[in-house]
Short mmCIF file of C-alpha atoms (C1' of nucleotides) in Angstrom, two decimals:
data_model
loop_
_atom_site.label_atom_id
_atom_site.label_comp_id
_atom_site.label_asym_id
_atom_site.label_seq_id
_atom_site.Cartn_x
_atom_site.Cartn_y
_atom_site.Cartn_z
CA UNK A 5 0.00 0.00 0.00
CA UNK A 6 1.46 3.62 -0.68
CA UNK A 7 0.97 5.81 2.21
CA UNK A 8 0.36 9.32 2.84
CA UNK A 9 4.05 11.46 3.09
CA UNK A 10 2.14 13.83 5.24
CA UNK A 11 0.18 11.14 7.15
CA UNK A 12 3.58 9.33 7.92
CA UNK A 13 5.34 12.57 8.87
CA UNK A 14 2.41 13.14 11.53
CA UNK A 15 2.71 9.78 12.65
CA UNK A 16 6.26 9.99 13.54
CA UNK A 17 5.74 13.00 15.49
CA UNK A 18 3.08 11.29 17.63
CA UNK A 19 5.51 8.77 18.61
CA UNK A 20 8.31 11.00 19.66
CA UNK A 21 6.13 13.27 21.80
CA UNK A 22 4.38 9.51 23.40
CA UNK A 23 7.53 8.18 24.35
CA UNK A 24 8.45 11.81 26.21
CA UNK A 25 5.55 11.54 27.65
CA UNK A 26 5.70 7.73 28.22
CA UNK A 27 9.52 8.70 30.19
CA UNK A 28 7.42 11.36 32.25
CA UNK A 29 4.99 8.39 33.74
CA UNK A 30 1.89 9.65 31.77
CA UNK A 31 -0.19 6.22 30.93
CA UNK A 32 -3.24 7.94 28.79
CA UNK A 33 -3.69 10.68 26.67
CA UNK A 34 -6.48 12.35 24.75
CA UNK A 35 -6.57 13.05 21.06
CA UNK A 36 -6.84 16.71 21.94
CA UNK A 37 -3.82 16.52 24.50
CA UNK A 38 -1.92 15.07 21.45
CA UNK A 39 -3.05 17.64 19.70
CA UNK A 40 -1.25 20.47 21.75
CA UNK A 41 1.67 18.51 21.30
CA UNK A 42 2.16 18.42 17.65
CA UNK A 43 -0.46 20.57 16.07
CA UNK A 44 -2.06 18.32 13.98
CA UNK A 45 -5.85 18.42 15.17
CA UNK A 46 -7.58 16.49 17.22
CA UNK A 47 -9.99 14.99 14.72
CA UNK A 48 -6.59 14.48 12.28
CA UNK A 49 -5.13 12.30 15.22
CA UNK A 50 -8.16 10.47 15.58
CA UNK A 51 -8.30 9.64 11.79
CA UNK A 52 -4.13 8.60 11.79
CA UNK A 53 -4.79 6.51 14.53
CA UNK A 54 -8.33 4.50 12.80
CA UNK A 55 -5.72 2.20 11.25
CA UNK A 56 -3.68 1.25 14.10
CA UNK A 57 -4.77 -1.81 15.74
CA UNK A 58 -5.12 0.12 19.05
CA UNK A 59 -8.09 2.06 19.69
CA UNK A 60 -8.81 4.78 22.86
CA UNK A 61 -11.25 4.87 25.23
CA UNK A 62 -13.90 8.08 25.19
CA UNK A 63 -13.26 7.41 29.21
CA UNK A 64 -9.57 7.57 29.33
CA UNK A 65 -8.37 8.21 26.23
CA UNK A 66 -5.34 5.81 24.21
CA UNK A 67 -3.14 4.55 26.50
CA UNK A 68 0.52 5.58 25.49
CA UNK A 69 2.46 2.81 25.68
CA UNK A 70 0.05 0.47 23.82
CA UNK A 71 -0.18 3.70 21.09
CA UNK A 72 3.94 3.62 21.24
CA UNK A 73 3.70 -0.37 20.37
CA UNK A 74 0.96 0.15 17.62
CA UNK A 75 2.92 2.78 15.94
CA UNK A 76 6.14 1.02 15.73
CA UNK A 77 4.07 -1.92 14.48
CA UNK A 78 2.67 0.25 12.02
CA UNK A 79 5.75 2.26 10.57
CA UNK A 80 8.39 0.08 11.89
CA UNK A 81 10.90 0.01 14.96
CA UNK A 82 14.34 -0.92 13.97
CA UNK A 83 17.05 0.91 14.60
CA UNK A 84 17.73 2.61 11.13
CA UNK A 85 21.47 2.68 10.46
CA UNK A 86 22.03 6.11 8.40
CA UNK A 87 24.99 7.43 6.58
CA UNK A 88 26.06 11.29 6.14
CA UNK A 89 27.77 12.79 3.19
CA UNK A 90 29.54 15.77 3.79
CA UNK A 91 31.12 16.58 6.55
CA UNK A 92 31.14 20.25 6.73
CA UNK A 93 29.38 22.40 9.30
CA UNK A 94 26.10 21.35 8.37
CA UNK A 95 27.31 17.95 8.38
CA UNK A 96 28.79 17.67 11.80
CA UNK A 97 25.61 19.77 13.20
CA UNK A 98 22.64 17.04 11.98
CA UNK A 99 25.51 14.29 13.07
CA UNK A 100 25.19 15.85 16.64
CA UNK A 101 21.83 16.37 16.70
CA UNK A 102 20.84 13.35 15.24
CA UNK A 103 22.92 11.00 17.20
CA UNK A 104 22.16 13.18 20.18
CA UNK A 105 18.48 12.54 20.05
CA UNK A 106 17.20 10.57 17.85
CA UNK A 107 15.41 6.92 19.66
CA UNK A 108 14.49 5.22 16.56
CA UNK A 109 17.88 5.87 14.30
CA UNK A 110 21.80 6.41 14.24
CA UNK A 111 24.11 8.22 11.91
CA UNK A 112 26.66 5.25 11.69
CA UNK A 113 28.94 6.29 9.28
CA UNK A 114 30.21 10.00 7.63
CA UNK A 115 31.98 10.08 4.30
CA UNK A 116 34.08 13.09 2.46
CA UNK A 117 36.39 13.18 0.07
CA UNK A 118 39.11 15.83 1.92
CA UNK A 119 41.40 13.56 3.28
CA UNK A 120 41.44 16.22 6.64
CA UNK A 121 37.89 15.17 7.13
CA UNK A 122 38.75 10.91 7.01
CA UNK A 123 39.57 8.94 9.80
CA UNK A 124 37.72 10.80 12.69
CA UNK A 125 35.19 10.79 14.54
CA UNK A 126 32.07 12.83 14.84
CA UNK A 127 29.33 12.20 17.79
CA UNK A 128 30.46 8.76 18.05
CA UNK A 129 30.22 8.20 14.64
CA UNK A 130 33.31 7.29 12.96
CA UNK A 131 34.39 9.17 8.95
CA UNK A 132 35.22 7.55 5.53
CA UNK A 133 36.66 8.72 2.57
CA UNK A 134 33.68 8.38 0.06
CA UNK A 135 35.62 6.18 -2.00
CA UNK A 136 34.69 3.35 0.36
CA UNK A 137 31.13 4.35 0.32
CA UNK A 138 29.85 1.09 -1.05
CA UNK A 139 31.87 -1.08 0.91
CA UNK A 140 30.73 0.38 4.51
CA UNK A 141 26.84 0.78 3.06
CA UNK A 142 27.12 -2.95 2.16
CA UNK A 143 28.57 -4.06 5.72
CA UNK A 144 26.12 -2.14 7.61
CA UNK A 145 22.74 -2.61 5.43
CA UNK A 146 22.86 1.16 5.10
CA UNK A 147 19.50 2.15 3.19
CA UNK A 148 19.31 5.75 3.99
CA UNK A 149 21.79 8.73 3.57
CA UNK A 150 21.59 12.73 4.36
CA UNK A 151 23.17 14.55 1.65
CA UNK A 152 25.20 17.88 3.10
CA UNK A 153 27.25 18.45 -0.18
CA UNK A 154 28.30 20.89 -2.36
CA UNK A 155 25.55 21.46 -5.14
CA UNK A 156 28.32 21.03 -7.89
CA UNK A 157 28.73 17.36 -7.03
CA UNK A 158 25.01 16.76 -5.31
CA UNK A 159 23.95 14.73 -8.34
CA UNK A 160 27.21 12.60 -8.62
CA UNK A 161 27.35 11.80 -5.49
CA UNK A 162 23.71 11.12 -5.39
CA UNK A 163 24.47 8.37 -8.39
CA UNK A 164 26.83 7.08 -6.64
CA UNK A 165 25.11 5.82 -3.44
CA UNK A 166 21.80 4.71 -4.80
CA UNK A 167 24.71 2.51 -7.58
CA UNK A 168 25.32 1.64 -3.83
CA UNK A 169 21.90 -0.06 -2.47
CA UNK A 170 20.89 3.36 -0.98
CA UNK A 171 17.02 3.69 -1.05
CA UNK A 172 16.43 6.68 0.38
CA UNK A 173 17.86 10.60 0.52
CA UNK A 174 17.74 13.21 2.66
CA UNK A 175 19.21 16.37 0.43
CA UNK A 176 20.22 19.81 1.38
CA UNK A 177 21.64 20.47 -1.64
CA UNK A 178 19.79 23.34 -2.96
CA UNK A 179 19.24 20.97 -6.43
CA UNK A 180 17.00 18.98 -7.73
CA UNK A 181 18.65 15.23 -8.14
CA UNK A 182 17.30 13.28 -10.87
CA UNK A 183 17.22 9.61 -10.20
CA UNK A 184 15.12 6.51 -10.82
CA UNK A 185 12.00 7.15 -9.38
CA UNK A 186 12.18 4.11 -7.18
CA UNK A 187 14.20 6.33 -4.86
CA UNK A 188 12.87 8.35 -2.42
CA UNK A 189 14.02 11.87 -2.31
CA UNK A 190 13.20 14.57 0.38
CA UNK A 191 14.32 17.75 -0.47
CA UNK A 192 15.13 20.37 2.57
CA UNK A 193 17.00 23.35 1.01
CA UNK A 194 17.78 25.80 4.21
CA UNK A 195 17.51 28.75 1.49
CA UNK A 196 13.86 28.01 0.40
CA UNK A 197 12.84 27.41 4.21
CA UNK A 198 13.74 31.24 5.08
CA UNK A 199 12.63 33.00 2.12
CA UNK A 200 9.37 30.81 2.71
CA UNK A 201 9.18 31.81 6.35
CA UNK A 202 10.61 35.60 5.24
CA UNK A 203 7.18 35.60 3.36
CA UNK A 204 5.12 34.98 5.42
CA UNK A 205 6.37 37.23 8.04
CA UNK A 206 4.71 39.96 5.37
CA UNK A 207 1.25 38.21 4.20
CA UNK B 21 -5.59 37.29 -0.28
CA UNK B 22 -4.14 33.84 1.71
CA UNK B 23 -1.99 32.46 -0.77
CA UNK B 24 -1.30 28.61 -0.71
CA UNK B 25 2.14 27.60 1.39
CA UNK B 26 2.88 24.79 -1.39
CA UNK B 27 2.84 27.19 -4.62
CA UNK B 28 4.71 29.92 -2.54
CA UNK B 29 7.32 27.26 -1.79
CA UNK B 30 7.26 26.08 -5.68
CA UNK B 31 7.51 30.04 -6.25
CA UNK B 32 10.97 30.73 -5.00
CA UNK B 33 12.61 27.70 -6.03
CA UNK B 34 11.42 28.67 -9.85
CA UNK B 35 13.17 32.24 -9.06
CA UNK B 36 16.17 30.51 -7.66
CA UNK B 37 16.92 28.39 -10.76
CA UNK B 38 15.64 31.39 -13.09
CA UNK B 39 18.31 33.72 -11.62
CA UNK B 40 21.25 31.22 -12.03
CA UNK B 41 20.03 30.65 -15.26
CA UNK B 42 20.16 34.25 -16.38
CA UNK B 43 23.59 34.53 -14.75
CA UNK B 44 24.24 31.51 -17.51
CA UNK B 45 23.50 33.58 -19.96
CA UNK B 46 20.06 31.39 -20.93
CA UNK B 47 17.23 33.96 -22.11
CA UNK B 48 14.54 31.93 -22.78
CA UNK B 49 12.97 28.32 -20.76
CA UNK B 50 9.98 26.06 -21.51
CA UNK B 51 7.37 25.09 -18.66
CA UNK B 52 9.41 21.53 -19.56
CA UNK B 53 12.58 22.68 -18.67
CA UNK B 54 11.63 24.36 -15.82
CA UNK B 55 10.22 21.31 -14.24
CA UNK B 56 13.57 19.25 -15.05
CA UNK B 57 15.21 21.80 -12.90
CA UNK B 58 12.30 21.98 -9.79
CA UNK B 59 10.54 18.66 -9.51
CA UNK B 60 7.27 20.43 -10.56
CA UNK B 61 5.77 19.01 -13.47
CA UNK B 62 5.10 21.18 -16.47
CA UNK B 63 1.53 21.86 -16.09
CA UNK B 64 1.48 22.95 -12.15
CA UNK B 65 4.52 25.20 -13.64
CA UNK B 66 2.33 26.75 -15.93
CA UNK B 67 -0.69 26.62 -13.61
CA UNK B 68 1.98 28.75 -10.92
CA UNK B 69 2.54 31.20 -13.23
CA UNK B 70 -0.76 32.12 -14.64
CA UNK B 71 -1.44 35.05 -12.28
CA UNK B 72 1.94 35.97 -12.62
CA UNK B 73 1.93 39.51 -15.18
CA UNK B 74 4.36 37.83 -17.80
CA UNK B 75 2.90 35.31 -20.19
CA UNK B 76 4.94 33.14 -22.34
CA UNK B 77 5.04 32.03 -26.12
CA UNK B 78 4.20 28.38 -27.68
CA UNK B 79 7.38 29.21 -29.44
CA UNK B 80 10.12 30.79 -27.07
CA UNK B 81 8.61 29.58 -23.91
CA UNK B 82 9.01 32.02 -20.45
CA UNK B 83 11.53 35.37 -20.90
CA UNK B 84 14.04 34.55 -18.26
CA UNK B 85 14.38 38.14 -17.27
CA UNK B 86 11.11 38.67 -17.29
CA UNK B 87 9.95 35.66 -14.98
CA UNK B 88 12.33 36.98 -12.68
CA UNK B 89 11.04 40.62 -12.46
CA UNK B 90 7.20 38.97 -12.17
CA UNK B 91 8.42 36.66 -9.13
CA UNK B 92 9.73 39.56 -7.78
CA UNK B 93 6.88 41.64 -8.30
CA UNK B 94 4.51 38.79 -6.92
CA UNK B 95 6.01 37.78 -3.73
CA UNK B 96 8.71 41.07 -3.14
CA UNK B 97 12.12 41.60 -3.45
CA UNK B 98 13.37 43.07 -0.65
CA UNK B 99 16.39 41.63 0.57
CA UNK B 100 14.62 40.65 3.54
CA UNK B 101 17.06 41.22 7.30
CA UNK B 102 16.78 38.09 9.39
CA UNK B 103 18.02 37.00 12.84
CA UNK B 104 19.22 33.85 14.02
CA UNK B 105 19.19 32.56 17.83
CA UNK B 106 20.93 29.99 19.15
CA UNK B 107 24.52 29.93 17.72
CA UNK B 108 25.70 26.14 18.33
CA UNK B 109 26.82 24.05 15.41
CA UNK B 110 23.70 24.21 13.54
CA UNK B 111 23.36 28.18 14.39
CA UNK B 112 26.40 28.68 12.29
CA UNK B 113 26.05 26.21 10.36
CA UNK B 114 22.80 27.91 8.60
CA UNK B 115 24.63 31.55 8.99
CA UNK B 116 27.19 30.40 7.02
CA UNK B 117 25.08 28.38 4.60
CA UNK B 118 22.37 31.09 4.42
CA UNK B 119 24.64 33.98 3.76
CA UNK B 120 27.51 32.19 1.42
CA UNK B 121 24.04 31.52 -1.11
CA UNK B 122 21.11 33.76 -1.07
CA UNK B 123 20.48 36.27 -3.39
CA UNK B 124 17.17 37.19 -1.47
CA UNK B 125 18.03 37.87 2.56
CA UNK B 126 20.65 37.98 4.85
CA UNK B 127 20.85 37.05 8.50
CA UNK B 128 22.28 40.21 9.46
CA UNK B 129 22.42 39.49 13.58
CA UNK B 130 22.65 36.41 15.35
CA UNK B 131 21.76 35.73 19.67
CA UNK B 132 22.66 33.87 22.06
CA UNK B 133 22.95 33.44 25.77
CA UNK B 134 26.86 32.40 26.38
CA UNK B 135 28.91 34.89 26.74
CA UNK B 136 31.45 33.03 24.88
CA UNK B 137 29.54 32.95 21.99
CA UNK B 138 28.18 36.78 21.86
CA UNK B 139 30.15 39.97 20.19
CA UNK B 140 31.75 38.01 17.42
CA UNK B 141 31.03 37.15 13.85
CA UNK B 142 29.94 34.66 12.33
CA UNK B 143 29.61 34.80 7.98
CA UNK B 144 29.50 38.42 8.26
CA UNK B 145 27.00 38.79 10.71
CA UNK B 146 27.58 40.17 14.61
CA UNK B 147 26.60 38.25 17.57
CA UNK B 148 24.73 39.80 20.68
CA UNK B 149 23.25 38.86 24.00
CA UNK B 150 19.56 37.42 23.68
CA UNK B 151 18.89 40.29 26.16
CA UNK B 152 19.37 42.66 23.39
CA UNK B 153 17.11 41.17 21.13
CA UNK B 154 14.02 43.91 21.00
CA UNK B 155 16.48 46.71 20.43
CA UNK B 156 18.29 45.46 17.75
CA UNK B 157 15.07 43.92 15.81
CA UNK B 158 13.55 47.15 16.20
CA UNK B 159 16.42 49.18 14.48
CA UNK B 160 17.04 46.49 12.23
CA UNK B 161 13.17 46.03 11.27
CA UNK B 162 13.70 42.51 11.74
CA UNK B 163 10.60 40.15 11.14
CA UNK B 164 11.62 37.03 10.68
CA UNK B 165 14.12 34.63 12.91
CA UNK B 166 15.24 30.95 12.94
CA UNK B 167 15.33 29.52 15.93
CA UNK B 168 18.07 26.74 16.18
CA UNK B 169 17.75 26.52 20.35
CA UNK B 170 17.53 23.82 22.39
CA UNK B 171 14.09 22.53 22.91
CA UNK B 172 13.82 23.10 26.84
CA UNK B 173 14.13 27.58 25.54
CA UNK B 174 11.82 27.33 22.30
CA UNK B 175 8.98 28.45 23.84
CA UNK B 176 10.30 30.90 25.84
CA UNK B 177 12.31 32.83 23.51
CA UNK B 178 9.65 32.36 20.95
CA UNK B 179 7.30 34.55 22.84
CA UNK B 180 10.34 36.89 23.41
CA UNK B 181 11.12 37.60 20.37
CA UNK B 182 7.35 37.95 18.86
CA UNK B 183 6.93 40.00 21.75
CA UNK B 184 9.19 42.27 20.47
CA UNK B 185 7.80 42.36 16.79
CA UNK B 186 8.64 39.40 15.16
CA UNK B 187 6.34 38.12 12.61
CA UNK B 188 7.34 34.57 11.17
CA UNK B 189 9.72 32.18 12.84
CA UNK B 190 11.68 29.48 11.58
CA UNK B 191 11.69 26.29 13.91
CA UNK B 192 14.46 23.99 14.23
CA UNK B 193 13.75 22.70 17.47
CA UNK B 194 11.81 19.61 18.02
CA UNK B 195 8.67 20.97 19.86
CA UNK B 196 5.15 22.50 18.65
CA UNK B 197 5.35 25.80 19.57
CA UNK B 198 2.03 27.91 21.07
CA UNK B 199 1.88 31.38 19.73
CA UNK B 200 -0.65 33.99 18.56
CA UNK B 201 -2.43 32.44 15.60
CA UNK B 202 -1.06 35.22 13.56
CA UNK B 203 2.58 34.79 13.72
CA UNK B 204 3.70 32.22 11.04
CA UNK B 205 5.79 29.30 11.97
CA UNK B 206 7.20 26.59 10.24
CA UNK B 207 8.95 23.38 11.38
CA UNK B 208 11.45 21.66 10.45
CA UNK B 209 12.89 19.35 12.36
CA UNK B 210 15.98 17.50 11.24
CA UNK B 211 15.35 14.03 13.33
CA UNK B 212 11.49 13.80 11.62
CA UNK B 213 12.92 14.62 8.87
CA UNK B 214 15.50 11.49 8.46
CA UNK B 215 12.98 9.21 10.34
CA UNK B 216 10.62 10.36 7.74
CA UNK B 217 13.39 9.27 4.34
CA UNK B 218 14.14 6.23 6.74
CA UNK B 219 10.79 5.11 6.24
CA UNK B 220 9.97 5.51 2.82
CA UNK B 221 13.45 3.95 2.17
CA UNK B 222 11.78 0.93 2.87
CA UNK B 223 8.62 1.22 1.26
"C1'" DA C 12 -20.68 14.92 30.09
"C1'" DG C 13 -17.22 14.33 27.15
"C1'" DA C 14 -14.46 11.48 24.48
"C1'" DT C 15 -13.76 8.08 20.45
"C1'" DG C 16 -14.58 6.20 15.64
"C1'" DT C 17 -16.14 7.12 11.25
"C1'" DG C 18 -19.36 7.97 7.06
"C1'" DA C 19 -20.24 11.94 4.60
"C1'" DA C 20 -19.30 16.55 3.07
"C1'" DT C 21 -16.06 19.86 1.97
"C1'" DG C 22 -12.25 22.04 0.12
"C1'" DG C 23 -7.99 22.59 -2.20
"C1'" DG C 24 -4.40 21.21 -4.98
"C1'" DT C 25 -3.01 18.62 -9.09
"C1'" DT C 26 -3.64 16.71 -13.46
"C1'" DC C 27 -6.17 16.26 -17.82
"C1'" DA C 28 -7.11 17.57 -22.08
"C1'" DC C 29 -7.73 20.62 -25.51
"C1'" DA C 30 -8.43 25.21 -27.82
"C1'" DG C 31 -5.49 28.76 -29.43
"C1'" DC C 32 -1.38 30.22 -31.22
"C1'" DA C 33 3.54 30.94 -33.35
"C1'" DT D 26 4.42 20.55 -34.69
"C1'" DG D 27 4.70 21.58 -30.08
"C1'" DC D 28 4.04 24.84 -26.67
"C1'" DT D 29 1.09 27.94 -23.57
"C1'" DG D 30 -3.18 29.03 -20.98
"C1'" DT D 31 -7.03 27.27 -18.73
"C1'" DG D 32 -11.84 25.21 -17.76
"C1'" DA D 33 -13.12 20.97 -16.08
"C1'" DA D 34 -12.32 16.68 -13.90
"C1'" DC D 35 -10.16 14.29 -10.61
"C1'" DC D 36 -8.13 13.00 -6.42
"C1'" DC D 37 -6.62 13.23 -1.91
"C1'" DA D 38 -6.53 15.31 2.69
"C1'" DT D 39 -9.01 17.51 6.16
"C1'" DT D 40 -13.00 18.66 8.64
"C1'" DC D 41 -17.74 18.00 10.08
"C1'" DA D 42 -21.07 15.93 12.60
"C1'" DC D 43 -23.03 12.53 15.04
"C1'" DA D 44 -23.89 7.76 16.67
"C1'" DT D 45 -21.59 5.22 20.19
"C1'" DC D 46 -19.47 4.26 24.40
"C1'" DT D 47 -17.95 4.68 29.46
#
DNA sequence: AGATGTGAATGGGTTCACAGCA
DNA sequence: TGCTGTGAACCCATTCACATCT
């Protein structure tokens, strides 16, 4: 079945606010609780959650740790071994972050091509030359990398991984990649998100 | 008029590829080529630009030049002067990023609460005390921030710094922030955001 | 009383398909 | 021939509204 992007993007936001809450002892929660947490509405949570094989309560609401199971049943719980390309400032910030946070995947691997940037290691997570790109992906079952390089060789490099196994790209190169359409490619260009926002501010 | 997020979005990336194609010396583009270039398809191009004041010609397609002054004139030109708080990795990271690339805005002051990290500069751009953030948005006419805090001070400084006249915020920080309905704020958080690829890398 | 689950209505964005034109 | 401009059709997501349940 192809799901709804938007749908699965909610989704994943109500698990990372249930397991917060789940750490801070709450055991229910109503749709319109959720709903402060994440803004999506209640009636949108209510309609997510129809296909989940847990359903609330109009007493008490869902309870959060069965909601926690039912979603990771739904979209999936293993820990997702990741890959980052580029290893610039951008790079090393979503490496932090990600490895900082993140409960339901790792950055396991970095990759760059300046031979300063090879052979360290960044929030635990230890740096390649690109070069051995395929090899690593293939030991670790890597499926998924976030793109943090140069627009000039964004496209390249992109051919290169998915020649690789990859399935799946995160890009902040502000480019569009063209590649079989098998792949999935989310596009988050930093640029477009402020002028966006810069709009708005005025309308 | 409330003008749809989606097409604004599509909006400025067609001006983004439109200017470096002028700058390439390219004078003329079909809807076709366009959508190569954007991941919009050809006829939600041409859909786009229908209420924009340039029209183009079965034969020569869209007037680069021309686009470019009707983007302008549709969603404004004015090198808009942002702020950025919260100057950790991913602070500079998008100062750097932000002000190495776009033609459109500039983040012309960035905050913080360490005093390690205030009165220095960062791509171009001067770093000050949080505390000082009303009186320099108010000279600077500063409507729009990014917010690249940690999660714990989101709220918080959000209502500081729309208290002191900001309009549209930019939200890097993995919570769902509660402001006046009027104030525009988008998300994007970097760990949804790879969970998200993760997924569909699968499916 | 106040919440869930859900069919039905609504609304908006995208695509189709074709007339008009160079 | 092959593109633009656009009404109409289509499709998908969200919201409404209410029967149901505790």
């Amino acid at each position: 079945m192809r799901r709804s992007e938007r749908k699965i993007e909610r989704i994943i936001n109500y698990r990372r606010v249930l397991i917060k809450l789940e750490r801070a002892g709450e055991t229910n929660i109503f749709s319109h609780q959720l709903s402060a947490l994440t803004n999506a509405t209640p009636a949108q949570i209510r309609r997510d959650l129809m296909e989940m094989d847990t359903s609330g309560s109009p007493a008490h609401g869902y309870v959060v740790k069965d909601l926690i199971k039912s979603i990771n049943n739904y979209i999936g719980a293993d820990k997702e071994q990741v890959a980052i390309i580029g290893l610039g400032n951008l790079g090393k910030a979503i490496t932090n972050y990600v490895n900082g946070s993140s409960e339901n995947l790792k950055i396991v691997a970095g990759f760059d091509i300046k031979s300063e940037k090879v052979n360290r290691v960044v929030a635990g997570c230890h740096s390649y030359h690109l070069q051995d790109f395929e090899k690593i992906a293939k030991e670790r079952g890597i499926k998924t990398v976030i793109l943090t390089v140069p627009v000039r060789v964004a496209q390249d490099v992109a051919e290169q991984v998915t020649k690789a196994g990859v399935r799946g790209i995160l890009n902040y190169a502000p480019v569009n990649l063209h590649l079989s359409d098998d792949i999935y490619v989310e596009n988050r260009d930093m640029i477009s998100a402020v002028e966006k926002v810069a709009y708005f501010s005025d309308h």
